[in-house]
Coordinates of C-alpha atoms in Angstrom, one line a residue:
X1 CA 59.2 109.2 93.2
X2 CA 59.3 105.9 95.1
X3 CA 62.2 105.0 97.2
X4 CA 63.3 102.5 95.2
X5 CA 63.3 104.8 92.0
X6 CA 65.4 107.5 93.8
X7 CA 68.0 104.8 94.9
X8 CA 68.3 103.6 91.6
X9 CA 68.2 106.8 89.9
X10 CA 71.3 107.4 92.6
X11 CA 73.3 104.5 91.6
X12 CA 72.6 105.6 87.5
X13 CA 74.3 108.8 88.8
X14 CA 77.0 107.6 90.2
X15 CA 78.1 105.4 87.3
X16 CA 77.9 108.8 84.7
X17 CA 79.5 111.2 87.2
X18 CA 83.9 111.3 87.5
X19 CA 84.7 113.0 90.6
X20 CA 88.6 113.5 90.8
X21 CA 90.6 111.2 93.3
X22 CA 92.0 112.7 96.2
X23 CA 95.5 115.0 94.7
X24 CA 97.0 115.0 98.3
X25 CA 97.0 111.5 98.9
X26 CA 97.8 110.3 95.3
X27 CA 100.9 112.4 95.8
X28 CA 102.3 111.5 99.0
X29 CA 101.7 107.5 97.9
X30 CA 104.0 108.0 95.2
X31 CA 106.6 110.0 96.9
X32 CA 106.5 107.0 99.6
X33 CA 107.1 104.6 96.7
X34 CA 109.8 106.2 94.9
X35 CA 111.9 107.1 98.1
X36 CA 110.8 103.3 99.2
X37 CA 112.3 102.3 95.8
X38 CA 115.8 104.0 96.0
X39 CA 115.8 102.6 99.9
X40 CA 115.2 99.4 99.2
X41 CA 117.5 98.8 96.3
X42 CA 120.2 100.8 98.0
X43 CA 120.2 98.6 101.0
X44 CA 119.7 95.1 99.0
X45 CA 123.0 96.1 96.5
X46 CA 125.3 94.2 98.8
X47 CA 123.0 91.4 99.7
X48 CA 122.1 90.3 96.3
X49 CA 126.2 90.6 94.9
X50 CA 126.8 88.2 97.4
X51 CA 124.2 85.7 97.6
X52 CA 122.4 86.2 93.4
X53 CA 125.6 85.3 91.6
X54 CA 127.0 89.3 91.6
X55 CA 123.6 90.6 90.8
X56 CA 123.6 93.2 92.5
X57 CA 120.3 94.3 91.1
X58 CA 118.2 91.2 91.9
X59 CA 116.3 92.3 94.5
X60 CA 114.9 95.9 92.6
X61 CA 114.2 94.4 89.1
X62 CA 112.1 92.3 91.0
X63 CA 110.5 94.9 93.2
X64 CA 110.4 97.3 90.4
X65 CA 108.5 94.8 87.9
X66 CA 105.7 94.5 91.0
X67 CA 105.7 98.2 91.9
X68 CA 104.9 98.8 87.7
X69 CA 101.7 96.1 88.0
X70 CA 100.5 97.9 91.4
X71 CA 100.7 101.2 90.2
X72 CA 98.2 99.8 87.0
X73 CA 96.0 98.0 89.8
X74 CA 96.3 101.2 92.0
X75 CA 94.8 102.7 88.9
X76 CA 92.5 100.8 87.7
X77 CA 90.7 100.3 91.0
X78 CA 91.0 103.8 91.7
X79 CA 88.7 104.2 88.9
X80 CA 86.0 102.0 90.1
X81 CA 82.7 101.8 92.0
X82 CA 84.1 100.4 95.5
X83 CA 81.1 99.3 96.5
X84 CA 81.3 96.2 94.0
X85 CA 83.9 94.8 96.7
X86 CA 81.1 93.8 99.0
X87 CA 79.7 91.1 96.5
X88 CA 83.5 89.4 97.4
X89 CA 83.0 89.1 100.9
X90 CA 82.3 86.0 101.6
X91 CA 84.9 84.7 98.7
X92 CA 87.9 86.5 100.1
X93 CA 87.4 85.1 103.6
X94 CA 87.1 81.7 102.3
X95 CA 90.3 82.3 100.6
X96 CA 91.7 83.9 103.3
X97 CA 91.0 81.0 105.7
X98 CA 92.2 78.7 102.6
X99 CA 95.4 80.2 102.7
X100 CA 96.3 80.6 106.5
X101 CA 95.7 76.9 106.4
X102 CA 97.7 75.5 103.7
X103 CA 100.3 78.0 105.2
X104 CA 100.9 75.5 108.1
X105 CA 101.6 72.6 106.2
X106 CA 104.6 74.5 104.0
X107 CA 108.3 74.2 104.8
X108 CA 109.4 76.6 107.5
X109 CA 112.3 79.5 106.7
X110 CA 114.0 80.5 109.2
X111 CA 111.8 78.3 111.6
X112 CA 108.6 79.9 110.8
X113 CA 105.6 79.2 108.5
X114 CA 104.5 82.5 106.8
X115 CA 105.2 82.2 102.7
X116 CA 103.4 80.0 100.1
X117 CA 105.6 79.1 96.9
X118 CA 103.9 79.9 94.3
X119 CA 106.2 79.5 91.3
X120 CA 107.0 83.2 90.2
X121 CA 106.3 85.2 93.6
X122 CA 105.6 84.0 97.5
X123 CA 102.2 84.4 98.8
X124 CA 102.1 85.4 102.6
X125 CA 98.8 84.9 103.8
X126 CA 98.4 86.9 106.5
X127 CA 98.9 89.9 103.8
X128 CA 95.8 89.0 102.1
X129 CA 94.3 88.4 105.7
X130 CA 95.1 92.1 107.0
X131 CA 93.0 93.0 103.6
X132 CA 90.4 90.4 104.5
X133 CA 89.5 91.5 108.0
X134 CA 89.2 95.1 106.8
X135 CA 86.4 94.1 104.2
X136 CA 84.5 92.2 106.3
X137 CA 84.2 94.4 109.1
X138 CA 83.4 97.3 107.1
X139 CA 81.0 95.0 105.2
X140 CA 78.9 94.3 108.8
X141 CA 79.4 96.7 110.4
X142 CA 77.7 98.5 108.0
X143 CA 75.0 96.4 107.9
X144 CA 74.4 96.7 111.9
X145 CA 74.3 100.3 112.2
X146 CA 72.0 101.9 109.0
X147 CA 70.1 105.0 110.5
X148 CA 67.4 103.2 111.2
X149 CA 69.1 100.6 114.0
X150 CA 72.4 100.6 115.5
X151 CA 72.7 96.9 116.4
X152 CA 76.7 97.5 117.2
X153 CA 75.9 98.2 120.6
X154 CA 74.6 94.9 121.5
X155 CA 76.9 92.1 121.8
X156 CA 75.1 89.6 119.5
X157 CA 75.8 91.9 116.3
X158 CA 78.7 94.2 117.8
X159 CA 81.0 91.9 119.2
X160 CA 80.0 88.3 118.8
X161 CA 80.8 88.1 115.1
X162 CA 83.9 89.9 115.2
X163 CA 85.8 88.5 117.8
X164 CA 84.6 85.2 116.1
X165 CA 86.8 86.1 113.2
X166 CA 89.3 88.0 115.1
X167 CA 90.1 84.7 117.4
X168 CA 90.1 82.1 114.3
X169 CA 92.2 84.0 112.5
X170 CA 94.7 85.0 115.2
X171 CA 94.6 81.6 116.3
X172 CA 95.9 80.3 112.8
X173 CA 98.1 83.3 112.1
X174 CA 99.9 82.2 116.0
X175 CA 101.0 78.7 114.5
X176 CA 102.9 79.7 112.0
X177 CA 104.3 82.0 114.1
X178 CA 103.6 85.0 113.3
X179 CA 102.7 87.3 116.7
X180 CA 103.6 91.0 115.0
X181 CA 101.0 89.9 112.1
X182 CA 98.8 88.7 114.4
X183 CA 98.9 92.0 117.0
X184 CA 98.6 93.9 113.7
X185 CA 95.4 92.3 112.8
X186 CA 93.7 92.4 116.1
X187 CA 94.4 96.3 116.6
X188 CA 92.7 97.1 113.1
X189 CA 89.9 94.9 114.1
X190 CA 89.7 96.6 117.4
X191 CA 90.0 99.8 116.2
X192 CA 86.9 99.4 113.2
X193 CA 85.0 98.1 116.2
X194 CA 86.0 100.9 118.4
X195 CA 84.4 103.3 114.8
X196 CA 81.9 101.6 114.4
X197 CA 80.1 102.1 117.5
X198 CA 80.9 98.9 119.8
X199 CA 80.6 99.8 123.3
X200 CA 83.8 100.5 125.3
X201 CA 82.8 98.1 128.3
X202 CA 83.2 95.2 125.9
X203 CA 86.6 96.5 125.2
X204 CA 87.4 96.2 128.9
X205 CA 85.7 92.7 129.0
X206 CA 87.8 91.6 125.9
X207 CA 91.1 92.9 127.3
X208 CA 90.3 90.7 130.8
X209 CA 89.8 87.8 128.7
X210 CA 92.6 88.1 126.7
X211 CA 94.8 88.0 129.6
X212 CA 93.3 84.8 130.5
X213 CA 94.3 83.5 127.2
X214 CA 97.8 85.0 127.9
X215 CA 98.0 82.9 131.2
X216 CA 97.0 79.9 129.3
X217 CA 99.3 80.2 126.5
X218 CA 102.2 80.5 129.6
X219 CA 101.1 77.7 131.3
X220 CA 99.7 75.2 129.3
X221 CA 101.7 75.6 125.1
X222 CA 105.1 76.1 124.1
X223 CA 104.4 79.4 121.8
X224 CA 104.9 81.1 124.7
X225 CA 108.7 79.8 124.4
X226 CA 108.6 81.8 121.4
X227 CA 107.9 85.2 122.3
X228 CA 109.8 84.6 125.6
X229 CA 113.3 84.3 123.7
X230 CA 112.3 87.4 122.3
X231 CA 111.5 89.3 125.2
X232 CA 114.9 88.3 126.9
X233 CA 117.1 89.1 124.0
X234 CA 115.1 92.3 123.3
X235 CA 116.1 93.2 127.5
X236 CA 119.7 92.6 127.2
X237 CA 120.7 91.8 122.7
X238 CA 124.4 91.5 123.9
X239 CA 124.0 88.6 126.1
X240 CA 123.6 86.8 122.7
X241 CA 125.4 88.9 120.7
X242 CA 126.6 86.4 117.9
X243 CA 123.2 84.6 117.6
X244 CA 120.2 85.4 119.0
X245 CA 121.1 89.4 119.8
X246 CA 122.8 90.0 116.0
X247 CA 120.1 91.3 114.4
X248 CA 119.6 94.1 116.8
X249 CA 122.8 94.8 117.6
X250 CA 124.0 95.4 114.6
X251 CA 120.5 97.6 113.7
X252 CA 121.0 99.8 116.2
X253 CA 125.0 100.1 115.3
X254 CA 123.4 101.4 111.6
X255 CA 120.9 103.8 113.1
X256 CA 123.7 105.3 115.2
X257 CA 126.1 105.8 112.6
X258 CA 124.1 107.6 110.8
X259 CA 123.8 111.0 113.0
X260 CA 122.3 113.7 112.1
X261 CA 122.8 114.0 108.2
X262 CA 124.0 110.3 107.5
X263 CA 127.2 108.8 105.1
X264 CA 125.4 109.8 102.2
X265 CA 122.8 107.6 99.8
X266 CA 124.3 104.4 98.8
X267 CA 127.5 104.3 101.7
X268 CA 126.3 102.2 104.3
X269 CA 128.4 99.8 105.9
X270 CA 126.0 98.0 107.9
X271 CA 124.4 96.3 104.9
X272 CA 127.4 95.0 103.3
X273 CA 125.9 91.5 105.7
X274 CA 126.3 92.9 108.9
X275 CA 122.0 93.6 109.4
X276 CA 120.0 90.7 108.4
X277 CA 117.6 91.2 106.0
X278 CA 118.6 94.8 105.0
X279 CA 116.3 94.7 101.8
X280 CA 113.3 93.3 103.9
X281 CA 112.0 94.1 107.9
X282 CA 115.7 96.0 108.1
X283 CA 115.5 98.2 105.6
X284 CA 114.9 101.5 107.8
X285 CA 118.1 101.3 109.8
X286 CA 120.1 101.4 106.7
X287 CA 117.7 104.4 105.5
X288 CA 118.8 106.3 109.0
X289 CA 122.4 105.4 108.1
X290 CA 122.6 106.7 104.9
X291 CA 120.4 109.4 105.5
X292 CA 120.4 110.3 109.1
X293 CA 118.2 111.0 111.2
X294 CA 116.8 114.0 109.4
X295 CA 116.1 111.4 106.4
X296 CA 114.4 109.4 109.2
X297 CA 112.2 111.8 110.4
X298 CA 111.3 112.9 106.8
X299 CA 110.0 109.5 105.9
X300 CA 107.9 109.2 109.3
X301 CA 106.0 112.5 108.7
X302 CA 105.6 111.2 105.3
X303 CA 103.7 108.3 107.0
X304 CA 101.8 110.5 109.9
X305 CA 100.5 112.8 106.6
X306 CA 99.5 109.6 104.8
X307 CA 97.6 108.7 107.4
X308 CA 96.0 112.3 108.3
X309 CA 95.0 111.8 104.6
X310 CA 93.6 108.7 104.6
X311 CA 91.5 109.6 107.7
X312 CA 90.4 112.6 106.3
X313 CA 89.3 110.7 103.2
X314 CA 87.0 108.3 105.7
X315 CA 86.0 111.2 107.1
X316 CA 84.4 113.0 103.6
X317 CA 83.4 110.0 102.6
X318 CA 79.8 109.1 100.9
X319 CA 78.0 105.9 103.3
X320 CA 79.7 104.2 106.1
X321 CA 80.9 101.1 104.3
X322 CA 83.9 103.5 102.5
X323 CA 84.4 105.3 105.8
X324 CA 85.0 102.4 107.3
X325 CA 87.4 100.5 104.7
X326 CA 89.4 104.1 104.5
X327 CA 89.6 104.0 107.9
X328 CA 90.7 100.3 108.3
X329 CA 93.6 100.4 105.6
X330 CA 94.8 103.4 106.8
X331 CA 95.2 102.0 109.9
X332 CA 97.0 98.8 108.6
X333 CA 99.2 101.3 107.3
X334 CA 99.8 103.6 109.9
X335 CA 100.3 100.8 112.5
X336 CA 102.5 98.4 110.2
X337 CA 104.9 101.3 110.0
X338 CA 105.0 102.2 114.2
X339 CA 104.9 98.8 115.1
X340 CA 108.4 97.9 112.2
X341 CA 110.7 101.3 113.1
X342 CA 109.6 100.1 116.6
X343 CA 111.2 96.9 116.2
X344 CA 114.7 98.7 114.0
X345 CA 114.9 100.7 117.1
X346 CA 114.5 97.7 119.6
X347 CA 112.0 99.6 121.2
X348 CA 109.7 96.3 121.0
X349 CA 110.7 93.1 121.1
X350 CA 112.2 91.8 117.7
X351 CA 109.1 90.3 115.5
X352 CA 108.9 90.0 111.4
X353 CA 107.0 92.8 110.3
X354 CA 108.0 94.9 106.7
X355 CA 108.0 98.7 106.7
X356 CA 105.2 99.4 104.2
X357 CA 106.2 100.4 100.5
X358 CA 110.2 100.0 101.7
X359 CA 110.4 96.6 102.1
X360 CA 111.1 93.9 99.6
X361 CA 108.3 91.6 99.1
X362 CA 106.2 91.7 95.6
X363 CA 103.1 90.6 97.1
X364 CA 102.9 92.6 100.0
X365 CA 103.4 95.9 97.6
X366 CA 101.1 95.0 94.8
X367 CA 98.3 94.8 98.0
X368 CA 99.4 98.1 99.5
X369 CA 99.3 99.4 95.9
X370 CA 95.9 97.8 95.4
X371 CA 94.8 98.9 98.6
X372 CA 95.4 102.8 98.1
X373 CA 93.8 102.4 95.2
X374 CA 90.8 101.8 97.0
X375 CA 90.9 104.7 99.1
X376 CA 91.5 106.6 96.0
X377 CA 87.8 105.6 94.6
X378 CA 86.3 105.9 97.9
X379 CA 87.7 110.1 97.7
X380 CA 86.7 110.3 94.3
X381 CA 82.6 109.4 95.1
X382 CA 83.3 111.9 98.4
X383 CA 83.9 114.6 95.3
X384 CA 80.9 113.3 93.7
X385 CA 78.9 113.3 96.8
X386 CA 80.0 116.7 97.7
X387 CA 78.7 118.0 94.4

């Protein structure tokens, strides 16, 4: 049989055959939804009584009407071939670019451009552009290093293109502002570069350069205004405490309340408009103070096993391109949760980023959902391959 045939006859196979999804992982994503469910609504209660007209439920009919239609996405992709996603490449960055620009020309909240109205929900590009960077670095990446040649060691195919797309993005994603989103981006891209075989002295060249950039963005722009107010209130929150130091004061007061067991689901005190945003990038310092810091720890090794799983799905599974894309969205995951309970715990400086599957926002769940679903089909062809 030619080559060709035996491909093709491979493909026909795959298309017949149903290998199970991965059980483990399936499990712990709806366990993190449902507890990110009662979280969220528990913490919003307050807010939306007092700002929705005594609707106290506004914020988790919404976020329970989006967390229905990604659990059918979650589904339905989880059922299908994920290779189709490489014919989309090229669309989804064009949309992704598309977006981030459009995105500048919106009405700032809060002083920042991040959210596209969009009648019914608000689209935040840099969502879709987390989602974008892992398909097309899977996408080439795979390409550059079949078994034949690994061209990811050189720099015209292993680090050229990427940082290409890495700095355009980042670039955009920096005038809205948005530096968490855009430090998030840049360590998933690093780290599927890092996987996929680039060598480690253009890490150390890209790191010099980078704090060239830094130095120009101190000497010569004003975003570096930005991130400086951050860094001084993050140093000392109670020299502002009424303004700029609030937010993380009044965190941290909800995270030490809490103790060890916490006041019990539902009694916070902190969210009754004390922490901004309680329903959004706040939500897990009401979590530790309703459910202490045994509840806390129990939701981060709910995390650290999601991610152990979705490695461990890369891992099994059946041609680079899914290792890859397990490997990148896990990532996103993984890091999107450090990088939020490090800012709750002023650990970091203070930066909008959501806790993943906790925090309110319909279009960032209904991607997580539809991500996970992806990582679902790639385990299921991992069974298939395996047999």
């Amino acid at each position: 049989m030619t080559a060709a045939g035996q491909k093709q006859r491979i493909q026909k196979k795959r298309k017949l055959l149903r290998g199970g999804f991965d059980l483990p992982l399936f499990v712990l994503v709806m366990i993190i939804l449902m507890l990110g469910l009662i979280m969220m609504f528990s913490a919003s209660y307050a807010d939306g009584y007092y700002n929705h007209h005594g609707d106290g439920f506004f914020y988790i009919k919404r976020q329970g009407l989006w967390a229905a239609l990604g659990l059918v996405v979650m589904y339905i992709v989880a059922q299908m071939d994920y290779h189709w996603l490489r014919k989309f490449v090229l669309p989804v960055m064009g949309i992704t670019y598309l977006l981030l620009v459009v995105v500048l020309f919106t009405h700032p909240i809060n002083g920042v451009r991040r959210w596209i109205d969009a009648g019914p929900i608000n689209i935040q590009p840099s969502e879709i552009a987390k989602f974008a960077v892992v398909l097309i670095f899977a996408h080439l990446i795979a390409k550059y290093s079949t078994k034949r040649e690994n061209k990811m060691q050189t720099f015209k195919y292993g680090v050229a293109p990427f940082i290409l797309i890495l700095a355009t993005i980042a670039g955009l994603m920096i005038k809205e502002p948005h530096l968490s989103g855009t430090i998030l981006i840049l360590s998933i891209g690093c780290t599927m570069m890092f996987v996929g075989g680039t060598r480690v002295r253009w890490f150390v060249i890209g790191i010099s350069m980078a704090g060239g950039a830094l130095l120009g963005m101190v000497l010569f722009t004003k975003i570096i205004v930005y991130a400086k107010n951050r860094l001084v209130y993050w140093i000392d929150p109670f020299k502002d405490p009424q303004h700029h130091g609030w937010q993380t004061i009044q965190s941290l007061y909800a995270i030490g309340s809490g103790g060890i067991m916490g006041l019990g689901l539902g009694n916070s005190r902190q969210k009754y408009l004390y922490v901004s945003e309680p329903q959004n990038d706040f939500v897990f310092p009401i979590l530790c103070e309703e459910l202490g810091l045994v509840g806390a720890v129990i939701v981060i090794v709910l995390f650290a096993l999601l991610v152990w799983r979705g490695y461990v799905v890369a891992m099994r599974a059946p041609d680079r391109f899914g290792a890859l894309m397990a490997v990148g969205l896990t990532t996103q995951v993984g890091l999107q949760a450090i990088l939020n309970i490090a800012v709750t715990t002023n650990t970091i400086p203070n930066t909008g980023i959501s806790l993943p599957f906790f925090s309110y926002g319909g279009s960032s769940l209904l991607m997580l959902l539809f991500q996970m679903g992806i990582i679902l089909s790639i385990s299921r062809f991992s069974s298939i391959e395996q047999t």
